Coordinates of C-alpha atoms in Angstrom, one line a residue:
Chain W
X4 CA -11.1 -20.2 3.5
X5 CA -8.6 -19.0 0.5
X6 CA -8.6 -15.8 -0.3
X7 CA -9.6 -14.7 -3.2
X8 CA -8.1 -11.3 -3.0
X9 CA -6.0 -9.7 0.0
X10 CA -6.3 -6.2 -0.4
X11 CA -3.5 -4.7 2.6
X12 CA -1.9 -1.4 3.4
X13 CA -3.2 0.3 -0.5
X14 CA -1.9 4.4 -1.1
X15 CA -2.9 6.1 -4.2
X16 CA -2.3 9.9 -4.3
X17 CA -3.5 11.9 -7.9
X18 CA -2.1 15.4 -7.4
X19 CA -3.0 16.8 -4.1
X20 CA -6.2 14.4 -3.9
X21 CA -4.9 11.2 -1.7
X22 CA -8.0 9.1 -2.9
X23 CA -7.1 6.1 -1.1
X24 CA -5.1 6.0 1.7
X25 CA -3.6 2.6 3.6
X26 CA -6.9 0.4 2.4
X27 CA -6.5 -2.7 3.2
X28 CA -8.9 -6.0 3.7
X29 CA -9.4 -9.8 2.0
X30 CA -12.0 -11.0 0.5
X31 CA -12.7 -15.2 0.4
X32 CA -13.2 -17.4 -2.2
X33 CA -16.8 -17.5 -3.2
X34 CA -17.7 -14.5 -0.9
X35 CA -19.7 -11.5 -2.5
X36 CA -17.4 -8.8 -1.0
X37 CA -19.0 -4.8 -1.2
X38 CA -17.5 -1.6 -1.1
X39 CA -20.1 0.9 0.1
X40 CA -19.1 4.7 -0.2
X41 CA -20.1 8.3 -0.9
X42 CA -19.2 9.9 -4.5
X43 CA -15.0 10.7 -3.9
X44 CA -14.8 7.8 -1.6
X45 CA -12.4 6.0 -2.8
X46 CA -13.9 3.0 -4.1
X47 CA -13.6 3.0 -8.1
X48 CA -9.8 4.4 -7.7
X49 CA -9.7 1.2 -5.0
X50 CA -11.1 -1.3 -7.6
X51 CA -9.0 -0.4 -10.8
X52 CA -5.9 -0.8 -8.8
X53 CA -7.0 -4.0 -7.9
X54 CA -7.4 -4.7 -11.7
X55 CA -4.0 -2.2 -12.4
X56 CA -6.4 0.0 -14.4
X57 CA -3.9 2.3 -12.0
X58 CA -0.8 1.9 -10.0
X59 CA -0.6 1.8 -6.0
X60 CA 1.8 4.1 -4.8
X61 CA 2.1 1.6 -1.8
X62 CA 0.6 -1.5 -0.5
X63 CA 0.4 -4.9 -2.2
X64 CA -2.4 -6.5 -3.7
X65 CA -2.8 -10.5 -4.4
X66 CA -5.3 -11.2 -6.5
X67 CA -6.0 -14.8 -7.5
X68 CA -3.0 -15.9 -5.9
X69 CA -0.9 -12.8 -8.5
X70 CA 0.5 -9.9 -7.7
X71 CA -0.7 -6.9 -9.2
X72 CA -0.3 -4.5 -10.8
X73 CA 2.6 -6.8 -11.8
X74 CA 1.5 -10.4 -13.0
X75 CA -1.7 -8.1 -14.6
X76 CA -2.2 -10.4 -17.5
X77 CA -2.1 -14.0 -15.7
X78 CA -4.4 -12.7 -13.1
X79 CA -6.7 -10.8 -16.3
X80 CA -7.6 -14.0 -17.6
X81 CA -9.3 -15.6 -15.2
X82 CA -11.0 -12.4 -13.8
X83 CA -14.7 -10.8 -15.4
X84 CA -15.2 -7.2 -15.2
X85 CA -18.6 -5.2 -15.1
X86 CA -17.6 -1.3 -15.6
X87 CA -18.9 1.6 -14.2
X88 CA -20.1 3.1 -17.7
X89 CA -21.2 0.3 -20.6
X90 CA -18.9 0.0 -22.8
X91 CA -20.5 -2.8 -25.3
X92 CA -19.0 -2.1 -29.2
X93 CA -21.7 -0.4 -30.7
X94 CA -20.5 -1.6 -34.1
X95 CA -21.2 -5.3 -32.9
X96 CA -24.8 -7.3 -32.4
X97 CA -25.0 -9.3 -28.7
X98 CA -23.3 -12.3 -30.7
X99 CA -20.2 -10.4 -31.9
X100 CA -20.0 -8.5 -28.8
X101 CA -19.4 -11.6 -26.9
X102 CA -17.4 -13.6 -29.4
X103 CA -14.8 -10.5 -29.7
X104 CA -14.9 -10.6 -26.7
X105 CA -13.7 -13.8 -25.8
X106 CA -11.1 -13.1 -28.6
X107 CA -9.9 -10.6 -26.7
X108 CA -8.7 -13.3 -24.1
X109 CA -7.2 -16.2 -27.2
X110 CA -10.4 -17.9 -26.5
X111 CA -12.7 -19.4 -29.4
X112 CA -16.5 -19.5 -28.5
X113 CA -18.1 -22.8 -29.2
X114 CA -22.1 -22.2 -29.8
X115 CA -23.2 -24.3 -26.7
X116 CA -21.1 -21.0 -24.2
X117 CA -22.8 -18.5 -26.5
X118 CA -26.5 -19.8 -26.0
X119 CA -25.7 -20.5 -22.9
X120 CA -24.8 -16.8 -22.3
X121 CA -27.3 -15.0 -24.5
X122 CA -29.3 -16.5 -22.0
X123 CA -28.1 -15.7 -19.0
X124 CA -28.5 -12.4 -20.1
X125 CA -32.5 -12.3 -21.3
X126 CA -31.7 -11.7 -25.3
X127 CA -31.4 -14.9 -26.7
X128 CA -34.2 -13.6 -29.1
X129 CA -31.9 -10.5 -29.5
X130 CA -28.7 -12.5 -30.8
X131 CA -28.3 -10.5 -33.9
X132 CA -29.8 -7.2 -32.8
X133 CA -27.8 -4.0 -32.6
X134 CA -26.2 -2.9 -29.3
X135 CA -27.6 0.7 -29.7
X136 CA -30.9 -0.5 -29.9
X137 CA -31.4 -2.2 -26.9
X138 CA -32.5 -0.8 -23.6
X139 CA -30.4 0.4 -20.4
X140 CA -31.1 -2.7 -19.1
X141 CA -31.1 -5.2 -21.9
X142 CA -26.9 -3.1 -22.1
X143 CA -26.4 -4.0 -18.7
X144 CA -27.4 -7.7 -18.4
X145 CA -25.0 -9.0 -21.3
X146 CA -21.9 -6.4 -20.1
X147 CA -22.7 -9.1 -17.8
X148 CA -22.8 -12.2 -19.5
X149 CA -19.4 -10.6 -21.4
X150 CA -17.9 -10.2 -18.4
X151 CA -18.1 -14.5 -18.1
X152 CA -16.2 -15.2 -21.3
X153 CA -13.7 -16.5 -20.0
X154 CA -15.4 -18.3 -17.8
X155 CA -13.7 -16.2 -14.4
X156 CA -13.2 -17.4 -10.8
X157 CA -13.1 -13.7 -9.8
X158 CA -15.6 -10.6 -10.8
X159 CA -15.9 -7.2 -10.1
X160 CA -18.7 -5.6 -10.3
X161 CA -18.7 -1.2 -10.4
X162 CA -22.1 0.6 -9.8
X163 CA -23.8 -2.7 -11.3
X164 CA -26.9 -1.7 -11.0
X165 CA -26.8 2.3 -11.2
X166 CA -29.6 3.9 -13.3
X167 CA -31.7 0.9 -14.2
X168 CA -35.1 0.9 -12.8
X169 CA -36.1 -1.7 -10.4
X170 CA -37.2 -4.1 -12.7
X171 CA -34.4 -4.4 -14.2
X172 CA -32.3 -3.9 -11.2
X173 CA -34.1 -7.0 -9.5
X174 CA -33.0 -9.0 -12.7
X175 CA -29.7 -8.2 -12.0
X176 CA -29.7 -9.1 -9.1
X177 CA -31.2 -12.5 -9.1
X178 CA -28.5 -12.8 -12.0
X179 CA -25.4 -12.6 -9.3
X180 CA -27.0 -14.3 -7.5
X181 CA -27.1 -17.4 -9.6
X182 CA -23.4 -17.0 -10.4
X183 CA -22.7 -16.8 -6.3
X184 CA -24.6 -19.9 -6.6
X185 CA -21.3 -21.6 -9.0
X186 CA -19.1 -20.3 -6.3
X187 CA -17.5 -17.2 -7.7
X188 CA -15.6 -15.1 -6.1
X189 CA -17.8 -10.9 -6.6
X190 CA -16.4 -7.6 -5.3
X191 CA -19.1 -4.8 -6.1
X192 CA -19.4 -1.2 -5.7
X193 CA -22.7 0.0 -4.6
X194 CA -24.6 2.9 -3.6
X195 CA -27.6 1.4 -2.9
X196 CA -27.7 -0.6 0.0
X197 CA -30.5 -2.4 -0.4
X198 CA -28.5 -4.2 -2.5
X199 CA -25.8 -4.4 -0.6
X200 CA -27.9 -6.3 2.2
X201 CA -29.3 -8.1 -0.3
X202 CA -26.6 -9.8 -2.3
X203 CA -23.5 -8.8 -0.2
X204 CA -21.7 -12.0 2.6
X205 CA -19.5 -9.0 4.1
X206 CA -19.4 -5.2 3.2
X207 CA -17.5 -2.6 3.6
X208 CA -17.9 1.0 4.0
X209 CA -15.5 3.5 2.5
X210 CA -15.0 7.4 3.6
X211 CA -12.4 9.9 2.1
X212 CA -9.9 7.2 1.4
X213 CA -10.4 4.6 4.1
X214 CA -12.0 1.9 5.1
X215 CA -14.1 2.3 8.3
X216 CA -16.3 -0.5 8.7
X217 CA -16.6 -4.2 7.4
X218 CA -18.3 -7.1 8.2
X219 CA -21.8 -9.2 7.2
X220 CA -24.5 -6.4 6.9
X221 CA -26.6 -8.0 9.9
X222 CA -23.3 -7.4 12.6
X223 CA -22.6 -4.3 11.4
X224 CA -26.4 -3.0 11.8
X225 CA -26.2 -4.6 15.4
X226 CA -23.0 -3.4 16.4
X227 CA -23.5 0.4 15.1
X228 CA -26.2 1.6 15.6
X229 CA -29.3 0.9 17.8
X230 CA -31.9 -1.7 16.8
X231 CA -34.7 0.3 16.1
X232 CA -35.6 4.3 14.3
X233 CA -38.2 6.6 14.3
X234 CA -38.7 9.7 12.0
X235 CA -40.7 12.2 13.2
X236 CA -41.8 14.8 10.9
X237 CA -43.0 18.6 11.6
X238 CA -42.0 22.2 12.1
X239 CA -41.3 23.0 15.7
X240 CA -39.9 19.2 15.9
X241 CA -36.5 20.2 17.7
X242 CA -38.0 21.9 20.8
X243 CA -41.0 19.2 21.7
X244 CA -38.1 16.3 21.4
X245 CA -35.5 18.3 24.1
X246 CA -38.4 18.3 26.0
X247 CA -38.4 14.4 25.7
X248 CA -34.6 13.4 26.3
X249 CA -35.2 9.8 27.8
X250 CA -37.8 8.2 25.4
X251 CA -34.6 8.0 22.8
X252 CA -30.3 7.5 23.6
X253 CA -30.0 10.1 20.8
X254 CA -31.8 12.1 17.1
X255 CA -30.0 13.5 14.1
X256 CA -31.9 16.6 12.1
X257 CA -32.7 17.4 9.1
X258 CA -34.7 20.4 8.0
X259 CA -38.0 19.2 9.3
X260 CA -37.5 15.6 9.9
X261 CA -36.1 14.0 13.1
X262 CA -34.5 10.7 13.2
X263 CA -34.5 9.7 16.8
X264 CA -32.7 6.2 17.3
X265 CA -32.5 4.3 20.2
X266 CA -32.7 0.2 21.2
X267 CA -36.7 0.5 22.7
X268 CA -38.7 2.9 20.8
X269 CA -41.9 1.8 22.9
X270 CA -42.1 4.7 25.0
X271 CA -42.0 7.3 22.0
X272 CA -44.3 5.7 20.0
X273 CA -46.4 5.6 22.4
X274 CA -45.8 9.6 23.1
X275 CA -45.8 10.2 19.9
X276 CA -49.4 8.5 18.7
X277 CA -51.1 10.4 21.6
X278 CA -50.2 13.0 20.1
X279 CA -51.1 11.9 17.3
X280 CA -47.7 13.0 15.3
X281 CA -47.0 12.4 12.4
X282 CA -44.4 9.6 12.0
X283 CA -41.9 6.1 11.0
X284 CA -41.2 3.4 13.5
X285 CA -38.8 1.0 11.5
X286 CA -35.7 -0.8 12.6
X287 CA -32.1 0.4 11.9
X288 CA -30.6 -1.3 8.9
X289 CA -27.6 -0.5 5.9
X290 CA -28.2 2.9 5.4
X291 CA -28.7 3.5 8.9
X292 CA -25.6 3.0 9.7
X293 CA -23.8 4.6 6.4
X294 CA -25.2 7.8 7.4
X295 CA -23.8 7.2 10.4
X296 CA -20.3 6.5 10.2
X297 CA -19.7 8.4 6.8
X298 CA -22.4 11.6 8.1
X299 CA -25.1 13.3 6.1
X300 CA -23.4 16.4 4.5
X301 CA -23.3 15.8 0.5
X302 CA -20.1 15.2 -1.0
X303 CA -20.1 16.9 -4.6
Chain D
X14 CA 14.2 4.8 -16.0
X15 CA 10.4 5.6 -16.1
X16 CA 8.1 2.8 -17.0
X17 CA 6.4 5.8 -19.4
X18 CA 9.0 5.9 -21.9
X19 CA 10.1 2.4 -22.6
X20 CA 9.8 1.5 -26.4
X21 CA 6.5 0.0 -26.8
X22 CA 6.7 -4.1 -25.7
X23 CA 5.2 -5.6 -29.4
X24 CA 3.3 -9.1 -28.3
X25 CA 1.0 -11.0 -31.4
X26 CA -1.7 -9.9 -28.6
X27 CA -2.0 -6.3 -30.8
X28 CA -3.6 -8.5 -33.8
X29 CA -6.4 -9.0 -31.9
X30 CA -7.5 -5.7 -31.6
X31 CA -6.4 -5.5 -35.9
X32 CA -8.9 -8.5 -35.7
X33 CA -11.5 -6.5 -34.1
X34 CA -10.9 -4.0 -36.7
X35 CA -11.0 -5.8 -39.8
X36 CA -14.1 -7.5 -38.8
X37 CA -16.7 -4.2 -38.8
X38 CA -14.2 -3.3 -42.1
X39 CA -16.1 -6.4 -44.0
X40 CA -19.8 -5.0 -42.7
X41 CA -18.8 -2.0 -45.5
X42 CA -15.7 -3.2 -47.5
X43 CA -16.9 -1.4 -51.0
X44 CA -18.6 1.7 -49.7
X45 CA -15.4 1.7 -48.0
X46 CA -12.4 1.2 -50.2
X47 CA -14.7 3.1 -53.3
X48 CA -14.6 6.1 -51.0
X49 CA -10.9 5.8 -50.3
X50 CA -10.6 5.4 -54.0
X51 CA -12.7 8.1 -55.1
X52 CA -10.5 10.8 -52.9
X53 CA -7.3 11.0 -54.8
X54 CA -9.6 10.0 -58.0
X55 CA -10.6 13.2 -58.4
X56 CA -7.6 14.9 -57.9
X57 CA -6.2 12.7 -60.9
X58 CA -8.5 13.4 -62.9
X59 CA -9.6 16.8 -62.0
X60 CA -5.7 18.1 -62.2
X61 CA -4.8 15.6 -64.9
X62 CA -7.2 15.8 -67.2
X63 CA -7.4 19.7 -66.6
X64 CA -4.2 20.9 -65.7
X65 CA -2.1 18.3 -68.0
X66 CA -4.2 19.6 -71.0
X67 CA -2.8 23.1 -70.6
X68 CA 0.7 21.4 -70.1
X69 CA 1.2 18.5 -71.8
X70 CA 4.3 16.9 -70.3
X71 CA 6.0 17.4 -67.3
X72 CA 9.7 16.4 -66.2
X73 CA 9.3 14.5 -70.2
X74 CA 5.9 12.3 -68.5
X75 CA 2.8 13.2 -69.7
X76 CA 0.6 15.2 -66.6
X77 CA -2.0 12.4 -66.0
X78 CA 0.9 10.0 -65.4
X79 CA 3.1 12.4 -63.4
X80 CA 0.1 13.5 -60.5
X81 CA -1.1 9.2 -60.4
X82 CA 2.5 8.5 -59.0
X83 CA 1.5 11.4 -56.1
X84 CA -2.2 10.5 -56.3
X85 CA -1.2 6.4 -55.2
X86 CA 0.8 7.4 -51.8
X87 CA -1.7 10.6 -50.8
X88 CA -4.1 7.8 -50.9
X89 CA -2.4 5.7 -48.8
X90 CA -1.5 8.8 -46.6
X91 CA -5.3 10.1 -46.2
X92 CA -6.8 6.6 -45.4
X93 CA -4.4 5.8 -43.1
X94 CA -4.5 9.2 -41.1
X95 CA -8.2 8.7 -41.1
X96 CA -8.1 6.1 -39.2
X97 CA -5.3 6.7 -36.9
X98 CA -7.5 9.6 -35.7
X99 CA -11.3 10.2 -36.6
X100 CA -12.4 6.2 -36.4
X101 CA -9.3 5.4 -33.1
X102 CA -10.3 8.7 -31.0
X103 CA -14.0 7.2 -31.6
X104 CA -12.6 4.1 -30.0
X105 CA -10.3 5.2 -27.7
X106 CA -12.8 8.0 -26.1
X107 CA -16.3 7.8 -28.1
X108 CA -17.1 5.0 -27.6
X109 CA -14.5 3.4 -25.3
X110 CA -14.1 0.2 -26.6
X111 CA -10.2 0.4 -25.3
X112 CA -11.4 0.5 -22.0
X113 CA -13.4 -2.4 -22.5
X114 CA -10.4 -4.4 -23.9
X115 CA -8.6 -3.0 -21.1
X116 CA -10.2 -5.3 -18.8
X117 CA -9.4 -8.1 -20.8
X118 CA -5.3 -9.7 -21.2
X119 CA -4.5 -6.9 -23.3
X120 CA -1.9 -4.3 -22.4
X121 CA -2.9 -0.9 -23.8
X122 CA 0.9 -1.1 -26.1
X123 CA -0.9 -4.5 -27.4
X124 CA -4.1 -1.8 -28.5
X125 CA -1.7 1.6 -29.9
X126 CA 0.0 -1.7 -31.9
X127 CA -3.0 -3.5 -32.9
X128 CA -4.6 0.2 -34.2
X129 CA -1.6 1.1 -36.1
X130 CA -1.6 -2.5 -38.0
X131 CA -4.5 -1.6 -38.8
X132 CA -4.8 2.1 -40.0
X133 CA -1.8 0.9 -42.2
X134 CA -3.5 -2.3 -43.4
X135 CA -6.4 0.4 -44.5
X136 CA -4.2 2.9 -45.9
X137 CA -2.2 0.1 -48.2
X138 CA -5.6 -1.4 -49.1
X139 CA -6.6 2.1 -50.4
X140 CA -3.1 3.2 -52.0
X141 CA -3.2 0.1 -53.8
X142 CA -6.8 0.7 -54.4
X143 CA -5.4 3.4 -56.7
X144 CA -2.9 1.3 -58.0
X145 CA -5.0 -1.1 -59.2
X146 CA -6.7 2.3 -60.9
X147 CA -4.0 3.4 -62.3
X148 CA -2.5 0.1 -64.2
X149 CA -6.0 -0.4 -65.2
X150 CA -5.6 3.0 -67.2
X151 CA -2.9 2.2 -68.3
X152 CA -0.8 4.6 -66.6
X153 CA 1.8 2.6 -64.8
X154 CA 5.4 1.6 -67.2
X155 CA 5.7 -1.9 -66.0
X156 CA 3.9 -5.0 -64.1
X157 CA 7.6 -6.2 -62.9
X158 CA 7.4 -2.2 -60.5
X159 CA 4.2 -2.7 -58.9
X160 CA 5.2 -5.6 -56.2
X161 CA 7.7 -2.5 -54.9
X162 CA 5.3 0.2 -55.1
X163 CA 2.8 -2.0 -52.9
X164 CA 5.7 -2.2 -50.6
X165 CA 6.1 1.8 -50.6
X166 CA 2.3 2.8 -50.3
X167 CA 2.3 0.2 -47.1
X168 CA 5.8 2.1 -45.6
X169 CA 3.7 5.2 -46.6
X170 CA 0.1 4.1 -44.3
X171 CA 2.3 2.5 -41.6
X172 CA 4.2 6.2 -41.0
X173 CA 1.0 8.6 -41.5
X174 CA -1.0 5.8 -39.6
X175 CA 2.0 6.2 -36.9
X176 CA 2.0 9.9 -36.7
X177 CA -1.9 10.1 -36.8
X178 CA -1.9 7.3 -33.3
X179 CA 0.5 10.3 -31.9
X180 CA -1.8 13.4 -33.1
X181 CA -5.1 11.0 -31.7
X182 CA -3.1 10.9 -28.1
X183 CA -3.5 14.5 -28.2
X184 CA -6.8 15.3 -29.3
X185 CA -9.4 16.4 -26.9
X186 CA -12.4 16.3 -29.6
X187 CA -12.5 15.9 -33.5
X188 CA -12.8 19.8 -33.9
X189 CA -8.3 19.2 -32.9
X190 CA -7.5 17.0 -36.2
X191 CA -8.5 19.7 -38.9
X192 CA -5.8 21.4 -37.1
X193 CA -3.8 18.6 -38.1
X194 CA -5.2 18.2 -41.5
X195 CA -5.2 22.0 -42.0
X196 CA -1.5 22.6 -40.6
X197 CA 0.2 19.4 -41.9
X198 CA -1.0 16.9 -44.0
X199 CA -2.9 19.9 -46.3
X200 CA 0.1 22.4 -47.3
X201 CA 2.4 18.4 -47.2
X202 CA 0.2 17.7 -50.4
X203 CA 1.2 20.9 -52.0
X204 CA 5.1 20.9 -50.8
X205 CA 5.6 16.9 -51.2
X206 CA 6.0 16.8 -55.0
X207 CA 2.8 15.1 -55.9
X208 CA 1.3 17.4 -58.3
X209 CA 4.5 19.5 -59.8
X210 CA 8.1 18.9 -59.5
X211 CA 9.2 20.5 -56.2
X212 CA 12.0 22.4 -58.7
X213 CA 9.3 24.8 -58.5
X214 CA 9.2 25.5 -55.1
X215 CA 10.8 29.2 -53.4
X216 CA 14.9 28.2 -52.0
X217 CA 13.4 27.3 -48.0
X218 CA 10.4 26.1 -49.7
X219 CA 12.3 23.1 -51.4
X220 CA 14.5 22.3 -47.8
X221 CA 10.5 21.7 -45.7
X222 CA 9.9 19.8 -48.5
X223 CA 12.5 16.9 -47.6
X224 CA 11.0 17.0 -44.3
X225 CA 7.8 15.8 -45.6
X226 CA 7.3 11.8 -45.1
X227 CA 4.6 12.1 -47.9
X228 CA 8.0 13.7 -50.5
X229 CA 9.5 10.5 -50.3
X230 CA 6.6 8.4 -50.8
X231 CA 6.0 10.2 -53.9
X232 CA 9.8 10.2 -54.9
X233 CA 9.9 6.6 -54.2
X234 CA 6.3 5.6 -56.6
X235 CA 6.9 8.1 -59.4
X236 CA 10.1 6.6 -61.0
X237 CA 8.6 3.0 -60.4
X238 CA 5.3 4.1 -62.4
X239 CA 6.9 6.1 -65.0
X240 CA 10.1 4.1 -65.4
X241 CA 12.4 7.1 -64.7
X242 CA 15.2 7.3 -62.7
X243 CA 16.8 6.9 -59.7
X244 CA 19.2 6.9 -57.8
X245 CA 20.3 3.9 -55.2
X246 CA 21.7 6.7 -52.6
X247 CA 18.2 8.9 -53.1
X248 CA 15.9 5.5 -52.7
X249 CA 18.3 4.8 -49.8
X250 CA 17.6 8.0 -48.4
X251 CA 13.8 8.2 -48.8
X252 CA 13.6 4.7 -47.2
X253 CA 15.0 6.1 -44.3
X254 CA 13.1 9.0 -44.3
X255 CA 9.7 6.9 -44.2
X256 CA 11.4 4.3 -41.4
X257 CA 12.3 7.1 -39.0
X258 CA 9.0 8.7 -39.5
X259 CA 7.1 5.6 -38.4
X260 CA 9.1 4.9 -35.3
X261 CA 9.4 7.9 -33.6
X262 CA 5.5 8.8 -34.4
X263 CA 5.0 4.9 -32.8
X264 CA 7.5 6.0 -30.3
X265 CA 5.6 9.2 -29.2
X266 CA 2.5 7.9 -29.7
X267 CA 2.8 5.3 -27.0
X268 CA 4.0 7.3 -24.2
X269 CA 1.3 9.8 -25.4
X270 CA -1.5 7.5 -24.6
X271 CA 0.2 6.1 -21.4
X272 CA 0.3 9.1 -20.3
X273 CA -3.3 9.9 -21.6
X274 CA -4.5 7.0 -20.1
X275 CA -2.7 5.3 -17.5
X276 CA -2.5 6.6 -14.4

């Protein structure tokens, strides 16, 4: 499979801060690739550099065969972008937002294309509505449709569902899956592990400007963490666990909550049930991998 | 050469942004033009009829006609400045319209030049609308001079559009622009010869006046409107000064905007 985006040894420093420190990855054509990472990990900076919004200090980027940032205009002709903050044009209605944006590409949208994009964003009945009258979810969908005016081969999405309610989020996910079915290549950054697990063929976990893990969500869960997690609640939890070390592989304590990781938690679950303790038993997921790799400290 | 200091690359792409602004403006054409003409009109009649009744002629010209020449340039300056400051700042910083555009095959130079052309067009429209009023009022001496006056209006508007965009690149909020208007635009109105001859100013202020763009705009418009004389050397000097303000303003705004937005 051909590579749609190849990022090689990317470095970017803002004054004292090293935002990206040697990130490398390749995204295949038709793939949905997710970059996960805590705030300040360097996700958005990486995206900005791939789009030539920001210039790397060193490292190379090949986007759809174009060298960035040198061939940025040719590349952008084939790329769609959904930015982190909506920047729809409030001076225009929904249709005008699409036609004016297409004009920046030097394109004129046909009536059929406009209808298709409005249908895609679920805004056919609001075609002439002003942007300020749309809900957050509608604006996001229109932003997504706007990113498609040039029929892009590659779409960048920077936290596409942040700030949306679950209904709006599921609708965006459904639309992104439609795009995957048409063989478009997607790169998205997200905080939501569920989003990454549902949508992405592969994910990269980024922290402190470096990519620390890369693979399919399932592989990462298999390779980076134990199979099962038992969450136990209680004030005396530390002592209780200290005397039963054979029941789990390792644990992390977080206030009155302990996360016990094990490849076979049956014995631990039985012990907890016997004592009538408050606990949850579940398979490990991507969020556990993420927290294991990036730690539980707040990034502020 | 540091790419930051390269002169802006001129491409027809910039007109895509100019067209966007035009599309917005078209929704509010009449109120927009009326407002642009209203302020210079207030000055024209307020001073022209009020002060004019007291002093009669000035330099052999009826006072109403005397300041009419100044108000045409003033209208162009004011309208171009507002567009390059408040409106461009709204699109650059508040609505983040520029950021959206910069994800398309448009460069920052395209965006900036497009804004420059647009603010210049708006200033020119305001100046020409004011000129029409002046003509209707019978204050213009000759129809033949009108195309030349229009060229001066366009040059004036493009100069203030360029200067305004440089100031815009430095602004943190709308409040910043009140400094520009209070410290630059308003004193310039008084020192430019729009309301009274520069010769009555104290000598040091006359020197300051000679460096102000509006002075040269008024210098060029007045003789063509009132039928007065202007030496060819003075004409050439005034055109060159306005061209220098335009070029320098545009170059400065390019560098400052790149420094602000490209990291």
